[in-house]
Amino acid sequence: MVEQNQPTFEMVVEALLDASQPFPPRLLHRLSDLTPDELARLREIWPQVGTERRVSLMEDLEDLTDVDTLVFFDDIARFALEDEEPRVRASAIRLLFTADDPKLALSFVRMMRKDPDVHVRAAAANALGNFVYYGELEEIPAETLEVVENALIAVMGMEEDSQVKRWALESLGYSSRPEVPPLIRLAFARADLEWKASALCAMGRSADKVWAETVLAHVDSSLPELQFEAVRAAGQLELAGARRPLLDLLEEPLELDEDVYLAAVWSLSQIGGQGVRERLDDLLEDSDDEEVSQLIQDALDNLEFTEGLSLFDMMDVEPEEEEELSRVIDLEEDGADLAGEDEGFDEAEDDEEPRKPTPRKRHRHQ
């Protein structure tokens, strides 16, 4: 007899086909890492599953991947890309957000160009940013990167919905193509708030401090949409000049938009320096929200990484020497916070090359 916490795949099939009852959340994990036979069975019965059931199932799988990094629904998402319901196709794209298969890049290019639904085209434009990022890191073939970049640049010159074009611009933010900076400038020059926000997003992704002045000028914007993107970009660009403004923002956290608050916390962890660890420690101590506390703790962990990199940069350590140096220097053992005590280290120069920021998935409500 099968225990309740070990459902069979046929139980999943029966639940999917039973429109009289909600799909049991406990069965969602059973859809992870399907065997070839199970996947074939799911494809067989998929057309018999009601539209709203398919939509809600895909959205539930999205939500689960946000909180459980061990689940794997790529196989389901791949065949759901061909679903007749656009909401299912858009969910499938988001579920495949971290996939690096070059064949998927070509599928997303096709969907961005030709899908009849604007939300699907926008989701595809957003997902292509991952492949620009992978291409810049030389983790996918150069030919694939070129196809993706050409498609995104072409969309910017088309008669297309604003959301598709804005998200294409954000994806191009990772690109080092010379066509991109003028596109960012044109977008930021628009009067439209959403275009300005997308331009700031692209600036942050560029790893190019040529945008520092524009980003810093909007860290204290009165418009939350612009402030959020500027705060996030300041961290991605590792702008030391943003440290004090961000610390000042967090002096009155209750007055901040929640997204801006969380972005400021994370950006400070990317910048590091004097006063950052103390402020994050204070915020963690004062927080009574479990999710916010976890994010602050993650930021503190990231700060350790940031300060470690900065220390090696300051000492001009060769990569092969880092392991040996790590055994000699223990920042915590003596209770010494080198980032706070060494003014030269604290005030890192803004002309240092920032790390390429990792892609961010847009959720269905964005």
C-alpha positions as YAML, in Angstrom:
chain: A
units: angstrom
residues:
- id: 1
  name: MET
  ca: [0.00, 0.00, 0.00]
- id: 2
  name: VAL
  ca: [1.34, 3.41, -1.05]
- id: 3
  name: GLU
  ca: [1.73, 5.90, 1.76]
- id: 4
  name: GLN
  ca: [0.06, 9.29, 1.46]
- id: 5
  name: ASN
  ca: [3.37, 11.08, 1.31]
- id: 6
  name: GLN
  ca: [4.44, 8.92, -1.63]
- id: 7
  name: PRO
  ca: [1.72, 9.39, -4.27]
- id: 8
  name: THR
  ca: [1.83, 7.41, -7.48]
- id: 9
  name: PHE
  ca: [1.90, 9.16, -10.83]
- id: 10
  name: GLU
  ca: [-1.52, 7.75, -11.66]
- id: 11
  name: MET
  ca: [-2.86, 9.64, -8.64]
- id: 12
  name: VAL
  ca: [-1.52, 12.81, -10.27]
- id: 13
  name: VAL
  ca: [-3.18, 11.92, -13.57]
- id: 14
  name: GLU
  ca: [-6.52, 11.21, -11.89]
- id: 15
  name: ALA
  ca: [-6.36, 14.49, -9.98]
- id: 16
  name: LEU
  ca: [-5.58, 16.47, -13.13]
- id: 17
  name: LEU
  ca: [-8.55, 14.97, -14.94]
- id: 18
  name: ASP
  ca: [-10.96, 15.41, -12.03]
- id: 19
  name: ALA
  ca: [-12.43, 18.85, -12.70]
- id: 20
  name: SER
  ca: [-14.80, 18.55, -9.73]
- id: 21
  name: GLN
  ca: [-11.99, 18.92, -7.18]
- id: 22
  name: PRO
  ca: [-9.08, 21.37, -6.80]
- id: 23
  name: PHE
  ca: [-5.71, 19.88, -7.65]
- id: 24
  name: PRO
  ca: [-4.09, 18.80, -4.34]
- id: 25
  name: PRO
  ca: [-0.98, 20.92, -3.62]
- id: 26
  name: ARG
  ca: [0.75, 17.89, -2.10]
- id: 27
  name: LEU
  ca: [0.90, 16.34, -5.59]
- id: 28
  name: LEU
  ca: [2.87, 19.22, -7.14]
- id: 29
  name: HIS
  ca: [6.23, 17.78, -6.07]
- id: 30
  name: ARG
  ca: [5.32, 14.53, -7.83]
- id: 31
  name: LEU
  ca: [5.53, 16.40, -11.14]
- id: 32
  name: SER
  ca: [9.22, 17.12, -10.60]
- id: 33
  name: ASP
  ca: [11.85, 15.05, -12.42]
- id: 34
  name: LEU
  ca: [9.40, 12.87, -14.34]
- id: 35
  name: THR
  ca: [10.61, 9.65, -15.92]
- id: 36
  name: PRO
  ca: [10.30, 9.36, -19.73]
- id: 37
  name: ASP
  ca: [7.26, 7.11, -19.34]
- id: 38
  name: GLU
  ca: [5.59, 9.51, -16.91]
- id: 39
  name: LEU
  ca: [6.27, 12.45, -19.19]
- id: 40
  name: ALA
  ca: [4.78, 10.56, -22.14]
- id: 41
  name: ARG
  ca: [1.68, 9.77, -20.06]
- id: 42
  name: LEU
  ca: [1.32, 13.42, -19.07]
- id: 43
  name: ARG
  ca: [1.58, 14.55, -22.68]
- id: 44
  name: GLU
  ca: [-1.06, 11.98, -23.60]
- id: 45
  name: ILE
  ca: [-3.66, 13.26, -21.13]
- id: 46
  name: TRP
  ca: [-2.69, 16.97, -21.30]
- id: 47
  name: PRO
  ca: [-5.30, 17.88, -23.97]
- id: 48
  name: GLN
  ca: [-8.00, 16.40, -21.72]
- id: 49
  name: VAL
  ca: [-7.07, 18.67, -18.80]
- id: 50
  name: GLY
  ca: [-9.29, 21.75, -18.64]
- id: 51
  name: THR
  ca: [-7.86, 25.12, -19.63]
- id: 52
  name: GLU
  ca: [-8.17, 26.73, -16.20]
- id: 53
  name: ARG
  ca: [-6.73, 23.62, -14.56]
- id: 54
  name: ARG
  ca: [-3.70, 23.79, -16.88]
- id: 55
  name: VAL
  ca: [-3.26, 27.50, -16.18]
- id: 56
  name: SER
  ca: [-3.51, 27.12, -12.40]
- id: 57
  name: LEU
  ca: [-1.22, 24.09, -12.43]
- id: 58
  name: MET
  ca: [1.51, 25.95, -14.32]
- id: 59
  name: GLU
  ca: [1.19, 28.94, -12.00]
- id: 60
  name: ASP
  ca: [1.41, 26.65, -8.97]
- id: 61
  name: LEU
  ca: [4.57, 25.10, -10.41]
- id: 62
  name: GLU
  ca: [6.01, 28.60, -10.85]
- id: 63
  name: ASP
  ca: [5.25, 29.45, -7.25]
- id: 64
  name: LEU
  ca: [6.83, 26.22, -6.07]
- id: 65
  name: THR
  ca: [10.07, 26.88, -7.96]
- id: 66
  name: ASP
  ca: [10.31, 30.25, -6.20]
- id: 67
  name: VAL
  ca: [10.51, 28.57, -2.79]
- id: 68
  name: ASP
  ca: [12.06, 25.18, -3.61]
- id: 69
  name: THR
  ca: [15.19, 25.19, -5.73]
- id: 70
  name: LEU
  ca: [15.37, 21.40, -5.89]
- id: 71
  name: VAL
  ca: [12.27, 20.84, -8.02]
- id: 72
  name: PHE
  ca: [12.66, 20.45, -11.78]
- id: 73
  name: PHE
  ca: [9.76, 21.06, -14.15]
- id: 74
  name: ASP
  ca: [11.66, 21.82, -17.37]
- id: 75
  name: ASP
  ca: [10.31, 18.77, -19.21]
- id: 76
  name: ILE
  ca: [6.71, 19.79, -18.54]
- id: 77
  name: ALA
  ca: [7.45, 23.39, -19.46]
- id: 78
  name: ARG
  ca: [9.03, 22.42, -22.77]
- id: 79
  name: PHE
  ca: [5.92, 20.77, -24.14]
- id: 80
  name: ALA
  ca: [3.70, 23.42, -22.54]
- id: 81
  name: LEU
  ca: [5.40, 25.99, -24.80]
- id: 82
  name: GLU
  ca: [3.13, 24.65, -27.54]
- id: 83
  name: ASP
  ca: [-0.08, 24.85, -25.49]
- id: 84
  name: GLU
  ca: [-3.02, 26.56, -27.18]
- id: 85
  name: GLU
  ca: [-3.63, 28.74, -24.10]
- id: 86
  name: PRO
  ca: [-1.32, 31.80, -24.00]
- id: 87
  name: ARG
  ca: [-1.27, 31.91, -20.20]
- id: 88
  name: VAL
  ca: [0.14, 28.39, -20.18]
- id: 89
  name: ARG
  ca: [2.77, 29.29, -22.78]
- id: 90
  name: ALA
  ca: [3.84, 32.35, -20.77]
- id: 91
  name: SER
  ca: [4.10, 30.26, -17.59]
- id: 92
  name: ALA
  ca: [6.15, 27.67, -19.45]
- id: 93
  name: ILE
  ca: [8.63, 30.34, -20.53]
- id: 94
  name: ARG
  ca: [9.00, 31.57, -16.97]
- id: 95
  name: LEU
  ca: [9.51, 28.01, -15.70]
- id: 96
  name: LEU
  ca: [12.38, 27.66, -18.18]
- id: 97
  name: PHE
  ca: [13.97, 30.93, -17.10]
- id: 98
  name: THR
  ca: [17.26, 29.43, -15.90]
- id: 99
  name: ALA
  ca: [17.61, 26.89, -18.73]
- id: 100
  name: ASP
  ca: [20.69, 27.36, -20.93]
- id: 101
  name: ASP
  ca: [19.86, 25.07, -23.86]
- id: 102
  name: PRO
  ca: [20.66, 27.00, -27.09]
- id: 103
  name: LYS
  ca: [17.68, 25.31, -28.76]
- id: 104
  name: LEU
  ca: [15.42, 27.03, -26.24]
- id: 105
  name: ALA
  ca: [16.95, 30.37, -27.16]
- id: 106
  name: LEU
  ca: [15.82, 29.83, -30.74]
- id: 107
  name: SER
  ca: [12.34, 28.83, -29.54]
- id: 108
  name: PHE
  ca: [12.10, 32.01, -27.47]
- id: 109
  name: VAL
  ca: [13.24, 34.11, -30.44]
- id: 110
  name: ARG
  ca: [10.49, 32.56, -32.54]
- id: 111
  name: MET
  ca: [7.89, 33.17, -29.82]
- id: 112
  name: MET
  ca: [9.00, 36.77, -29.31]
- id: 113
  name: ARG
  ca: [8.63, 37.40, -33.03]
- id: 114
  name: LYS
  ca: [5.52, 35.43, -33.89]
- id: 115
  name: ASP
  ca: [3.39, 34.45, -30.92]
- id: 116
  name: PRO
  ca: [-0.07, 36.03, -31.29]
- id: 117
  name: ASP
  ca: [-0.28, 36.93, -27.60]
- id: 118
  name: VAL
  ca: [1.54, 40.02, -26.36]
- id: 119
  name: HIS
  ca: [2.16, 38.60, -22.89]
- id: 120
  name: VAL
  ca: [3.86, 35.54, -24.38]
- id: 121
  name: ARG
  ca: [6.00, 37.73, -26.63]
- id: 122
  name: ALA
  ca: [6.99, 39.85, -23.63]
- id: 123
  name: ALA
  ca: [7.82, 36.79, -21.52]
- id: 124
  name: ALA
  ca: [10.02, 35.48, -24.34]
- id: 125
  name: ALA
  ca: [11.80, 38.84, -24.64]
- id: 126
  name: ASN
  ca: [12.51, 38.76, -20.91]
- id: 127
  name: ALA
  ca: [13.75, 35.16, -20.95]
- id: 128
  name: LEU
  ca: [16.17, 35.93, -23.78]
- id: 129
  name: GLY
  ca: [18.12, 38.13, -21.38]
- id: 130
  name: ASN
  ca: [19.46, 34.95, -19.79]
- id: 131
  name: PHE
  ca: [20.94, 33.88, -23.11]
- id: 132
  name: VAL
  ca: [22.58, 37.27, -23.65]
- id: 133
  name: TYR
  ca: [24.07, 36.86, -20.17]
- id: 134
  name: TYR
  ca: [25.24, 33.31, -20.92]
- id: 135
  name: GLY
  ca: [26.67, 34.51, -24.22]
- id: 136
  name: GLU
  ca: [28.66, 37.27, -22.57]
- id: 137
  name: LEU
  ca: [30.13, 34.61, -20.27]
- id: 138
  name: GLU
  ca: [30.86, 32.41, -23.32]
- id: 139
  name: GLU
  ca: [28.65, 29.65, -21.93]
- id: 140
  name: ILE
  ca: [26.62, 29.27, -25.14]
- id: 141
  name: PRO
  ca: [27.81, 29.28, -28.77]
- id: 142
  name: ALA
  ca: [28.67, 32.70, -30.20]
- id: 143
  name: GLU
  ca: [26.30, 31.99, -33.09]
- id: 144
  name: THR
  ca: [23.39, 31.59, -30.67]
- id: 145
  name: LEU
  ca: [24.26, 34.83, -28.92]
- id: 146
  name: GLU
  ca: [24.35, 36.66, -32.24]
- id: 147
  name: VAL
  ca: [20.92, 35.34, -33.23]
- id: 148
  name: VAL
  ca: [19.45, 36.37, -29.87]
- id: 149
  name: GLU
  ca: [21.00, 39.84, -29.88]
- id: 150
  name: ASN
  ca: [19.99, 40.48, -33.48]
- id: 151
  name: ALA
  ca: [16.41, 39.49, -32.71]
- id: 152
  name: LEU
  ca: [16.22, 41.72, -29.63]
- id: 153
  name: ILE
  ca: [17.74, 44.69, -31.46]
- id: 154
  name: ALA
  ca: [15.33, 44.15, -34.36]
- id: 155
  name: VAL
  ca: [12.33, 44.21, -32.00]
- id: 156
  name: MET
  ca: [13.42, 47.64, -30.77]
- id: 157
  name: GLY
  ca: [12.87, 49.01, -34.28]
- id: 158
  name: MET
  ca: [9.51, 47.33, -34.90]
- id: 159
  name: GLU
  ca: [5.93, 48.42, -34.44]
- id: 160
  name: GLU
  ca: [5.44, 46.33, -31.32]
- id: 161
  name: ASP
  ca: [3.77, 46.57, -27.94]
- id: 162
  name: SER
  ca: [5.67, 48.73, -25.47]
- id: 163
  name: GLN
  ca: [6.03, 45.94, -22.91]
- id: 164
  name: VAL
  ca: [7.71, 43.64, -25.41]
- id: 165
  name: LYS
  ca: [10.14, 46.36, -26.50]
- id: 166
  name: ARG
  ca: [10.93, 47.45, -22.94]
- id: 167
  name: TRP
  ca: [11.68, 43.92, -21.82]
- id: 168
  name: ALA
  ca: [13.78, 43.40, -24.95]
- id: 169
  name: LEU
  ca: [15.78, 46.48, -23.95]
- id: 170
  name: GLU
  ca: [16.24, 45.12, -20.43]
- id: 171
  name: SER
  ca: [17.54, 41.85, -21.90]
- id: 172
  name: LEU
  ca: [19.94, 43.78, -24.11]
- id: 173
  name: GLY
  ca: [21.33, 45.43, -20.99]
- id: 174
  name: TYR
  ca: [23.63, 42.41, -20.60]
- id: 175
  name: SER
  ca: [24.99, 42.85, -24.12]
- id: 176
  name: SER
  ca: [28.30, 44.47, -25.03]
- id: 177
  name: ARG
  ca: [27.08, 45.23, -28.55]
- id: 178
  name: PRO
  ca: [27.76, 48.87, -29.57]
- id: 179
  name: GLU
  ca: [24.13, 49.33, -30.63]
- id: 180
  name: VAL
  ca: [22.89, 48.97, -27.06]
- id: 181
  name: PRO
  ca: [24.03, 52.16, -25.24]
- id: 182
  name: PRO
  ca: [22.24, 54.44, -27.74]
- id: 183
  name: LEU
  ca: [19.06, 52.40, -27.28]
- id: 184
  name: ILE
  ca: [19.34, 52.82, -23.51]
- id: 185
  name: ARG
  ca: [19.85, 56.58, -23.86]
- id: 186
  name: LEU
  ca: [16.85, 56.92, -26.17]
- id: 187
  name: ALA
  ca: [14.68, 54.95, -23.77]
- id: 188
  name: PHE
  ca: [15.74, 57.02, -20.79]
- id: 189
  name: ALA
  ca: [15.06, 60.25, -22.70]
- id: 190
  name: ARG
  ca: [11.39, 59.31, -23.12]
- id: 191
  name: ALA
  ca: [8.80, 60.97, -20.94]
- id: 192
  name: ASP
  ca: [7.18, 57.60, -20.23]
- id: 193
  name: LEU
  ca: [7.95, 56.36, -16.70]
- id: 194
  name: GLU
  ca: [8.04, 52.67, -17.67]
- id: 195
  name: TRP
  ca: [10.59, 53.32, -20.41]
- id: 196
  name: LYS
  ca: [12.80, 55.22, -17.98]
- id: 197
  name: ALA
  ca: [12.57, 52.36, -15.49]
- id: 198
  name: SER
  ca: [13.53, 49.81, -18.16]
- id: 199
  name: ALA
  ca: [16.46, 52.00, -19.19]
- id: 200
  name: LEU
  ca: [17.70, 52.09, -15.58]
- id: 201
  name: CYS
  ca: [17.31, 48.31, -15.41]
- id: 202
  name: ALA
  ca: [19.45, 47.94, -18.55]
- id: 203
  name: MET
  ca: [22.05, 50.32, -17.11]
- id: 204
  name: GLY
  ca: [22.42, 48.15, -14.04]
- id: 205
  name: ARG
  ca: [22.83, 45.01, -16.11]
- id: 206
  name: SER
  ca: [25.49, 46.55, -18.34]
- id: 207
  name: ALA
  ca: [28.40, 46.32, -15.86]
- id: 208
  name: ASP
  ca: [29.40, 49.71, -17.31]
- id: 209
  name: LYS
  ca: [29.94, 52.56, -14.88]
- id: 210
  name: VAL
  ca: [29.39, 55.11, -17.63]
- id: 211
  name: TRP
  ca: [25.83, 55.10, -16.27]
- id: 212
  name: ALA
  ca: [26.87, 55.87, -12.68]
- id: 213
  name: GLU
  ca: [25.85, 59.53, -12.68]
- id: 214
  name: THR
  ca: [22.36, 58.80, -14.03]
- id: 215
  name: VAL
  ca: [21.84, 55.93, -11.61]
- id: 216
  name: LEU
  ca: [23.02, 57.88, -8.56]
- id: 217
  name: ALA
  ca: [20.77, 60.79, -9.48]
- id: 218
  name: HIS
  ca: [17.68, 58.58, -9.12]
- id: 219
  name: VAL
  ca: [18.52, 56.62, -5.97]
- id: 220
  name: ASP
  ca: [16.41, 59.09, -3.98]
- id: 221
  name: SER
  ca: [13.73, 59.58, -6.66]
- id: 222
  name: SER
  ca: [10.25, 60.34, -5.39]
- id: 223
  name: LEU
  ca: [8.88, 57.85, -7.94]
- id: 224
  name: PRO
  ca: [9.10, 54.30, -6.51]
- id: 225
  name: GLU
  ca: [9.38, 52.68, -9.96]
- id: 226
  name: LEU
  ca: [12.45, 54.72, -10.84]
- id: 227
  name: GLN
  ca: [13.90, 54.60, -7.35]
- id: 228
  name: PHE
  ca: [13.67, 50.80, -7.26]
- id: 229
  name: GLU
  ca: [15.52, 50.35, -10.55]
- id: 230
  name: ALA
  ca: [18.14, 52.96, -9.63]
- id: 231
  name: VAL
  ca: [18.76, 51.40, -6.21]
- id: 232
  name: ARG
  ca: [19.09, 47.95, -7.78]
- id: 233
  name: ALA
  ca: [21.37, 49.27, -10.53]
- id: 234
  name: ALA
  ca: [23.61, 50.98, -7.96]
- id: 235
  name: GLY
  ca: [24.25, 47.59, -6.39]
- id: 236
  name: GLN
  ca: [24.73, 45.80, -9.69]
- id: 237
  name: LEU
  ca: [27.27, 48.43, -10.75]
- id: 238
  name: GLU
  ca: [28.87, 48.28, -7.29]
- id: 239
  name: LEU
  ca: [28.84, 52.06, -6.98]
- id: 240
  name: ALA
  ca: [30.68, 53.07, -3.81]
- id: 241
  name: GLY
  ca: [29.14, 56.52, -4.22]
- id: 242
  name: ALA
  ca: [25.73, 54.99, -3.55]
- id: 243
  name: ARG
  ca: [26.70, 53.60, -0.15]
- id: 244
  name: ARG
  ca: [25.86, 56.66, 1.91]
- id: 245
  name: PRO
  ca: [22.59, 57.46, 0.07]
- id: 246
  name: LEU
  ca: [21.46, 53.85, 0.51]
- id: 247
  name: LEU
  ca: [22.39, 53.81, 4.18]
- id: 248
  name: ASP
  ca: [20.46, 57.06, 4.59]
- id: 249
  name: LEU
  ca: [17.41, 55.49, 2.91]
- id: 250
  name: LEU
  ca: [17.45, 52.67, 5.43]
- id: 251
  name: GLU
  ca: [17.45, 55.08, 8.36]
- id: 252
  name: GLU
  ca: [13.66, 55.32, 7.92]
- id: 253
  name: PRO
  ca: [12.68, 51.91, 6.51]
- id: 254
  name: LEU
  ca: [8.98, 52.28, 7.30]
- id: 255
  name: GLU
  ca: [8.78, 55.24, 4.94]
- id: 256
  name: LEU
  ca: [10.18, 53.25, 2.01]
- id: 257
  name: ASP
  ca: [8.33, 51.30, -0.64]
- id: 258
  name: GLU
  ca: [8.87, 47.63, 0.29]
- id: 259
  name: ASP
  ca: [10.54, 46.76, -3.02]
- id: 260
  name: VAL
  ca: [12.88, 49.74, -2.68]
- id: 261
  name: TYR
  ca: [13.72, 48.70, 0.90]
- id: 262
  name: LEU
  ca: [14.61, 45.16, -0.11]
- id: 263
  name: ALA
  ca: [16.57, 46.38, -3.14]
- id: 264
  name: ALA
  ca: [18.56, 48.78, -0.93]
- id: 265
  name: VAL
  ca: [19.43, 45.96, 1.46]
- id: 266
  name: TRP
  ca: [20.72, 43.75, -1.33]
- id: 267
  name: SER
  ca: [22.54, 46.55, -3.14]
- id: 268
  name: LEU
  ca: [24.44, 47.45, 0.01]
- id: 269
  name: SER
  ca: [25.57, 43.83, 0.22]
- id: 270
  name: GLN
  ca: [26.95, 44.15, -3.31]
- id: 271
  name: ILE
  ca: [28.75, 47.42, -2.56]
- id: 272
  name: GLY
  ca: [30.02, 46.74, 0.95]
- id: 273
  name: GLY
  ca: [32.18, 49.13, 2.93]
- id: 274
  name: GLN
  ca: [31.99, 51.18, 6.09]
- id: 275
  name: GLY
  ca: [28.76, 51.00, 8.04]
- id: 276
  name: VAL
  ca: [27.07, 48.39, 5.84]
- id: 277
  name: ARG
  ca: [27.47, 45.34, 8.06]
- id: 278
  name: GLU
  ca: [26.37, 47.28, 11.15]
- id: 279
  name: ARG
  ca: [23.26, 48.59, 9.40]
- id: 280
  name: LEU
  ca: [22.26, 45.19, 8.06]
- id: 281
  name: ASP
  ca: [22.80, 43.63, 11.48]
- id: 282
  name: ASP
  ca: [20.52, 46.27, 13.02]
- id: 283
  name: LEU
  ca: [17.85, 45.67, 10.39]
- id: 284
  name: LEU
  ca: [17.99, 41.93, 10.99]
- id: 285
  name: GLU
  ca: [17.64, 42.41, 14.73]
- id: 286
  name: ASP
  ca: [14.65, 44.74, 14.29]
- id: 287
  name: SER
  ca: [12.85, 42.63, 11.67]
- id: 288
  name: ASP
  ca: [9.81, 40.61, 12.73]
- id: 289
  name: ASP
  ca: [9.00, 39.39, 9.22]
- id: 290
  name: GLU
  ca: [10.39, 35.93, 8.44]
- id: 291
  name: GLU
  ca: [10.81, 36.48, 4.70]
- id: 292
  name: VAL
  ca: [12.42, 39.90, 5.15]
- id: 293
  name: SER
  ca: [14.72, 38.50, 7.82]
- id: 294
  name: GLN
  ca: [15.82, 35.75, 5.46]
- id: 295
  name: LEU
  ca: [16.59, 38.27, 2.73]
- id: 296
  name: ILE
  ca: [18.64, 40.38, 5.14]
- id: 297
  name: GLN
  ca: [20.53, 37.26, 6.25]
- id: 298
  name: ASP
  ca: [21.16, 36.39, 2.59]
- id: 299
  name: ALA
  ca: [22.45, 39.93, 2.10]
- id: 300
  name: LEU
  ca: [24.83, 39.52, 5.03]
- id: 301
  name: ASP
  ca: [26.09, 36.28, 3.51]
- id: 302
  name: ASN
  ca: [26.58, 38.04, 0.18]
- id: 303
  name: LEU
  ca: [28.41, 40.85, 1.96]
- id: 304
  name: GLU
  ca: [30.98, 38.28, 3.14]
- id: 305
  name: PHE
  ca: [31.56, 37.39, -0.51]
- id: 306
  name: THR
  ca: [31.76, 41.05, -1.56]
- id: 307
  name: GLU
  ca: [34.24, 41.95, 1.16]
- id: 308
  name: GLY
  ca: [36.35, 38.90, 0.34]
- id: 309
  name: LEU
  ca: [36.61, 39.90, -3.31]
- id: 310
  name: SER
  ca: [37.40, 43.49, -2.40]
- id: 311
  name: LEU
  ca: [40.17, 42.38, -0.06]
- id: 312
  name: PHE
  ca: [41.81, 40.28, -2.76]
- id: 313
  name: ASP
  ca: [41.45, 43.15, -5.26]
- id: 314
  name: MET
  ca: [43.05, 45.56, -2.80]
- id: 315
  name: MET
  ca: [45.99, 43.22, -2.27]
- id: 316
  name: ASP
  ca: [46.31, 42.48, -6.00]
- id: 317
  name: VAL
  ca: [46.35, 38.76, -5.27]
- id: 318
  name: GLU
  ca: [46.84, 36.30, -8.09]
- id: 319
  name: PRO
  ca: [44.03, 33.68, -8.38]
- id: 320
  name: GLU
  ca: [46.38, 30.81, -7.50]
- id: 321
  name: GLU
  ca: [47.42, 32.63, -4.32]
- id: 322
  name: GLU
  ca: [43.88, 33.17, -3.01]
- id: 323
  name: GLU
  ca: [43.51, 29.75, -1.39]
- id: 324
  name: GLU
  ca: [46.75, 30.14, 0.53]
- id: 325
  name: LEU
  ca: [45.87, 33.68, 1.59]
- id: 326
  name: SER
  ca: [42.45, 32.53, 2.78]
- id: 327
  name: ARG
  ca: [44.15, 30.13, 5.18]
- id: 328
  name: VAL
  ca: [46.30, 32.91, 6.59]
- id: 329
  name: ILE
  ca: [43.70, 35.64, 6.96]
- id: 330
  name: ASP
  ca: [40.63, 35.05, 9.10]
- id: 331
  name: LEU
  ca: [38.48, 38.16, 9.09]
- id: 332
  name: GLU
  ca: [36.17, 36.89, 11.79]
- id: 333
  name: GLU
  ca: [38.62, 35.32, 14.22]
- id: 334
  name: ASP
  ca: [40.00, 38.56, 15.57]
- id: 335
  name: GLY
  ca: [36.66, 40.35, 15.37]
- id: 336
  name: ALA
  ca: [38.17, 42.72, 12.87]
- id: 337
  name: ASP
  ca: [35.93, 44.18, 10.25]
- id: 338
  name: LEU
  ca: [38.51, 45.21, 7.68]
- id: 339
  name: ALA
  ca: [35.90, 46.88, 5.55]
- id: 340
  name: GLY
  ca: [35.03, 49.22, 8.38]
- id: 341
  name: GLU
  ca: [38.50, 49.85, 9.77]
- id: 342
  name: ASP
  ca: [40.42, 50.47, 6.56]
- id: 343
  name: GLU
  ca: [39.20, 53.70, 5.03]
- id: 344
  name: GLY
  ca: [41.02, 53.03, 1.79]
- id: 345
  name: PHE
  ca: [39.25, 49.70, 1.44]
- id: 346
  name: ASP
  ca: [35.92, 51.15, 2.50]
- id: 347
  name: GLU
  ca: [35.91, 53.86, -0.09]
- id: 348
  name: ALA
  ca: [36.52, 51.62, -3.07]
- id: 349
  name: GLU
  ca: [37.00, 53.47, -6.32]
- id: 350
  name: ASP
  ca: [33.99, 53.57, -8.62]
- id: 351
  name: ASP
  ca: [36.18, 53.01, -11.66]
- id: 352
  name: GLU
  ca: [36.72, 49.36, -10.73]
- id: 353
  name: GLU
  ca: [35.03, 46.93, -13.11]
- id: 354
  name: PRO
  ca: [31.78, 45.54, -11.61]
- id: 355
  name: ARG
  ca: [30.76, 41.91, -11.92]
- id: 356
  name: LYS
  ca: [28.07, 41.10, -14.47]
- id: 357
  name: PRO
  ca: [24.77, 40.89, -12.52]
- id: 358
  name: THR
  ca: [22.78, 37.69, -12.78]
- id: 359
  name: PRO
  ca: [19.43, 37.70, -14.60]
- id: 360
  name: ARG
  ca: [16.19, 38.35, -12.77]
- id: 361
  name: LYS
  ca: [12.96, 36.57, -13.64]
- id: 362
  name: ARG
  ca: [9.87, 38.71, -14.09]
- id: 363
  name: HIS
  ca: [6.84, 37.14, -12.46]
- id: 364
  name: ARG
  ca: [3.43, 36.91, -14.05]
- id: 365
  name: HIS
  ca: [2.08, 39.94, -12.13]
- id: 366
  name: GLN
  ca: [4.83, 42.24, -13.40]
...
